[in-house]
Amino acid sequence: ETGVTQSPTHLIKTRGQQVTLRCSSQSGHNTVSWYQQALGQGPQFIFQYYREEENGRGNFPPRFSGLQFPNYSSELNVNALELDDSALYLCASSFLAANEQFFGPGTRLTVL
Amino acid sequence: QQQVKQSPQSLIVQKGGISIINCAYENTAFDYFPWYQQFPGKGPALLIAIRPDVSEKKEGRFTISFNKSAKQFSLHIMDSQPGDSATYFCAASANYGGSQGNLIFGKGTKLSVKP
């Protein structure tokens, strides 16, 4: 059984640029959730995707957007990057009917 | 307001001792309470979880105690080991009509177990 994988591991961008982060869900899972974890804080829910549609969203602006593909993998896109977007971005996969979410290793985004 | 409050912020325990981390919640719709362990530079790993229909769940050295009336739950790590040194997060979520809700996390507790 393959766990949740994320790419890239690290990323450095400049304020105003756009970034795309990728996530492959664990085998058998059909739901992907994205979280932002600032340094020293708990993860904060960005949004969730199920059946290629957004299935819930946290308190994040529209410049945070996502996609889910037929193979259940997902992308997180952030436009017009701001310094405060610097964080660890975590992807978690689950089977919708269950609550157990399994996290990937994350992508460390630094915005300069 | 959906919020999970976690304490203490940091904890130092001697090897072999008991580590206790507490969380309190406000939303009575929450029906799933997991604990995650996170090492530096890694993603959170699911440690143990409980639902409100039981008051305690034990898995190895890790025990969750749940008090529904007080809206509190805690993680107990028995016989704490240096390898347990990590940041621990409590979380909660609600299930709406079979659709999984998002996890609301506490701010974390940094545990250091001294040899």
Coordinates of C-alpha atoms in Angstrom, one line a residue:
Chain A
E1 CA 0.0 0.0 0.0
T2 CA 1.5 3.3 -1.1
G3 CA 1.2 6.3 1.3
V4 CA 0.4 9.9 0.5
T5 CA 3.1 11.5 -1.5
Q6 CA 3.7 15.2 -2.2
S7 CA 5.9 17.2 -4.6
P8 CA 8.0 19.2 -4.6
T9 CA 9.6 18.8 -1.1
H10 CA 10.8 22.4 -1.0
L11 CA 10.0 25.5 -3.1
I12 CA 11.2 29.1 -3.1
K13 CA 9.1 31.7 -4.8
T14 CA 9.0 35.5 -5.0
R15 CA 6.0 37.6 -3.8
G16 CA 3.4 37.9 -6.6
Q17 CA 4.3 34.7 -8.3
Q18 CA 2.1 31.6 -8.7
V19 CA 2.8 28.1 -7.4
T20 CA 1.4 24.6 -8.0
L21 CA 1.8 21.8 -5.4
R22 CA 1.0 18.2 -6.1
C23 CA -0.4 15.3 -4.1
S24 CA -1.0 11.6 -4.7
S25 CA -3.5 10.0 -2.4
Q26 CA -3.0 6.8 -0.6
S27 CA -4.2 3.7 -2.4
G28 CA -8.0 3.2 -1.9
H29 CA -8.6 6.7 -0.9
N30 CA -11.0 9.0 -2.9
T31 CA -10.8 12.2 -0.9
V32 CA -8.0 14.8 -0.6
S33 CA -7.8 17.6 1.9
W34 CA -5.2 20.4 1.9
Y35 CA -3.9 22.1 5.0
Q36 CA -1.5 25.0 5.6
Q37 CA 0.8 24.8 8.6
A38 CA 2.6 27.9 9.7
L39 CA 5.7 27.6 11.8
G40 CA 4.8 26.6 15.3
Q41 CA 1.1 26.2 14.6
G42 CA -1.4 23.5 14.0
P43 CA -2.5 22.7 10.4
Q44 CA -5.3 24.9 9.1
F45 CA -7.9 23.5 6.6
I46 CA -7.8 25.0 3.2
F47 CA -10.2 22.8 1.2
Q48 CA -11.2 19.3 0.4
Y49 CA -11.8 17.5 -2.9
Y50 CA -14.1 14.6 -3.6
R51 CA -15.1 13.3 -7.0
E52 CA -13.1 16.1 -8.6
E53 CA -15.2 18.8 -6.9
E54 CA -14.5 21.1 -4.0
N55 CA -16.3 19.6 -0.9
G56 CA -15.7 22.2 1.7
R57 CA -13.4 25.2 2.2
G58 CA -11.8 26.9 5.1
N59 CA -11.1 30.6 5.6
F60 CA -8.7 31.1 2.7
P61 CA -9.1 33.6 -0.2
P62 CA -10.0 32.6 -3.7
R63 CA -6.4 32.9 -4.9
F64 CA -6.0 29.5 -3.2
S65 CA -7.6 27.0 -5.7
G66 CA -7.4 23.3 -6.4
L67 CA -8.1 20.4 -8.6
Q68 CA -8.7 16.7 -8.2
F69 CA -8.1 14.3 -11.1
P70 CA -9.8 11.0 -12.0
N71 CA -7.1 9.0 -10.3
Y72 CA -7.8 11.0 -7.0
S73 CA -4.5 12.9 -7.1
S74 CA -4.8 16.6 -6.5
E75 CA -3.2 20.0 -7.0
L76 CA -3.1 23.1 -4.9
N77 CA -2.6 26.4 -6.8
V78 CA -1.8 29.7 -5.1
N79 CA -1.8 32.9 -7.1
A80 CA -0.3 36.3 -6.3
L81 CA 1.9 34.8 -3.5
E82 CA 2.3 36.9 -0.3
L83 CA 5.0 36.6 2.3
D84 CA 2.5 35.1 4.8
D85 CA 1.9 32.2 2.4
S86 CA 5.3 30.8 3.6
A87 CA 4.3 27.6 5.3
L88 CA 4.3 23.8 5.2
Y89 CA 1.5 22.7 2.9
L90 CA 0.1 19.3 3.8
C91 CA -2.1 17.0 1.8
A92 CA -4.2 14.4 3.5
S93 CA -6.1 11.6 1.9
S94 CA -9.1 9.6 3.2
F95 CA -12.0 7.5 2.2
L96 CA -15.0 9.7 2.5
A97 CA -17.1 7.6 4.7
A98 CA -14.4 7.4 7.3
N99 CA -12.8 10.2 9.3
E100 CA -9.2 8.9 9.3
Q101 CA -7.0 11.3 7.4
F102 CA -3.5 10.3 6.5
F103 CA -1.0 13.1 5.8
G104 CA 1.8 13.3 3.3
P105 CA 5.3 14.7 4.2
G106 CA 4.3 18.2 3.0
T107 CA 5.8 20.8 0.7
R108 CA 7.8 23.6 2.4
L109 CA 7.0 26.9 0.5
T110 CA 9.1 29.9 1.2
V111 CA 8.0 33.3 -0.3
L112 CA 10.6 36.0 -0.5
Chain B
Q1 CA -17.1 28.9 17.1
Q2 CA -15.2 25.9 16.0
Q3 CA -12.1 25.8 18.1
V4 CA -9.9 23.2 19.9
K5 CA -7.8 24.5 22.8
Q6 CA -4.7 22.4 23.6
S7 CA -2.4 22.6 26.7
P8 CA 0.3 22.7 27.7
Q9 CA 2.3 24.4 24.9
S10 CA 5.4 22.4 25.9
L11 CA 6.1 19.5 28.2
I12 CA 9.3 18.0 29.6
V13 CA 9.1 14.5 31.0
Q14 CA 11.7 12.1 32.4
K15 CA 12.2 8.8 30.6
G16 CA 9.7 6.2 32.0
G17 CA 7.3 8.9 33.1
I18 CA 3.7 9.7 32.0
S19 CA 3.1 12.5 29.5
I20 CA -0.4 14.1 29.7
I21 CA -1.7 16.5 27.1
N22 CA -5.1 18.0 27.3
C23 CA -7.6 19.4 24.8
A24 CA -11.0 21.1 25.1
Y25 CA -13.6 21.8 22.4
E26 CA -16.7 23.9 22.0
N27 CA -18.6 22.5 19.1
T28 CA -20.9 19.7 20.3
A29 CA -21.3 18.4 16.7
F30 CA -17.7 17.1 16.8
D31 CA -17.8 13.3 16.8
Y32 CA -14.2 12.3 16.0
F33 CA -11.2 13.2 18.0
P34 CA -7.7 12.1 16.7
W35 CA -4.3 12.7 18.0
Y36 CA -1.4 13.3 15.6
Q37 CA 2.4 13.0 16.2
Q38 CA 4.7 15.2 14.2
F39 CA 8.5 15.1 14.0
P40 CA 10.4 18.1 12.6
G41 CA 10.3 18.3 8.8
K42 CA 7.6 15.6 8.6
G43 CA 3.9 15.5 8.1
P44 CA 1.6 14.6 11.0
A45 CA 1.1 10.9 11.7
L46 CA -2.2 9.6 13.0
L47 CA -1.5 8.1 16.5
I48 CA -4.8 7.2 18.0
A49 CA -8.4 8.4 17.7
I50 CA -11.7 8.2 19.7
R51 CA -15.4 8.7 19.2
P52 CA -17.8 10.1 21.9
D53 CA -19.5 6.7 22.5
V54 CA -16.5 5.5 24.6
S55 CA -14.7 7.2 27.5
E56 CA -11.3 5.7 26.9
K57 CA -9.3 4.0 24.2
K58 CA -5.9 2.4 24.6
E59 CA -3.3 1.4 22.0
G60 CA -0.1 0.2 23.4
R61 CA 1.5 3.0 25.5
F62 CA -1.0 5.6 24.2
T63 CA -4.4 6.2 25.9
I64 CA -7.1 8.7 25.0
S65 CA -9.5 9.7 27.8
F66 CA -12.7 11.4 26.8
N67 CA -15.2 13.4 28.9
K68 CA -18.2 14.3 26.8
S69 CA -20.0 16.4 29.4
A70 CA -16.9 18.5 30.0
K71 CA -16.1 18.6 26.3
Q72 CA -12.5 17.6 27.1
F73 CA -10.2 14.8 25.9
S74 CA -6.6 14.0 26.8
L75 CA -3.7 11.9 25.6
H76 CA -1.7 9.9 28.1
I77 CA 1.7 8.4 27.0
M78 CA 2.8 5.8 29.5
D79 CA 6.5 4.9 30.0
S80 CA 7.6 7.9 27.9
Q81 CA 10.7 7.3 25.8
P82 CA 13.2 9.8 24.2
G83 CA 11.8 8.6 20.8
D84 CA 8.4 10.0 21.8
S85 CA 9.9 13.5 21.7
A86 CA 7.8 15.3 19.0
T87 CA 5.0 17.7 18.7
Y88 CA 1.5 16.3 19.4
F89 CA -1.7 17.8 18.0
C90 CA -5.2 17.1 19.0
A91 CA -7.9 17.6 16.5
A92 CA -11.7 17.3 16.1
S93 CA -14.2 16.9 13.2
A94 CA -17.9 16.5 12.7
N95 CA -19.6 14.2 10.3
Y96 CA -22.5 15.8 8.4
G97 CA -24.9 13.3 6.8
G98 CA -22.1 10.8 6.0
S99 CA -19.9 13.5 4.6
Q100 CA -16.6 13.9 6.4
G101 CA -15.8 17.2 7.9
N102 CA -12.5 18.9 8.0
L103 CA -10.1 18.5 11.0
I104 CA -9.8 21.4 13.4
F105 CA -6.4 21.2 15.1
G106 CA -5.1 22.5 18.4
K107 CA -1.9 24.5 18.4
G108 CA 0.3 21.6 19.5
T109 CA 2.3 20.5 22.4
K110 CA 6.1 20.0 22.1
L111 CA 7.1 17.0 24.2
S112 CA 10.7 16.4 25.2
V113 CA 11.5 13.2 27.0
K114 CA 14.8 13.4 28.9
P115 CA 16.9 10.3 29.2

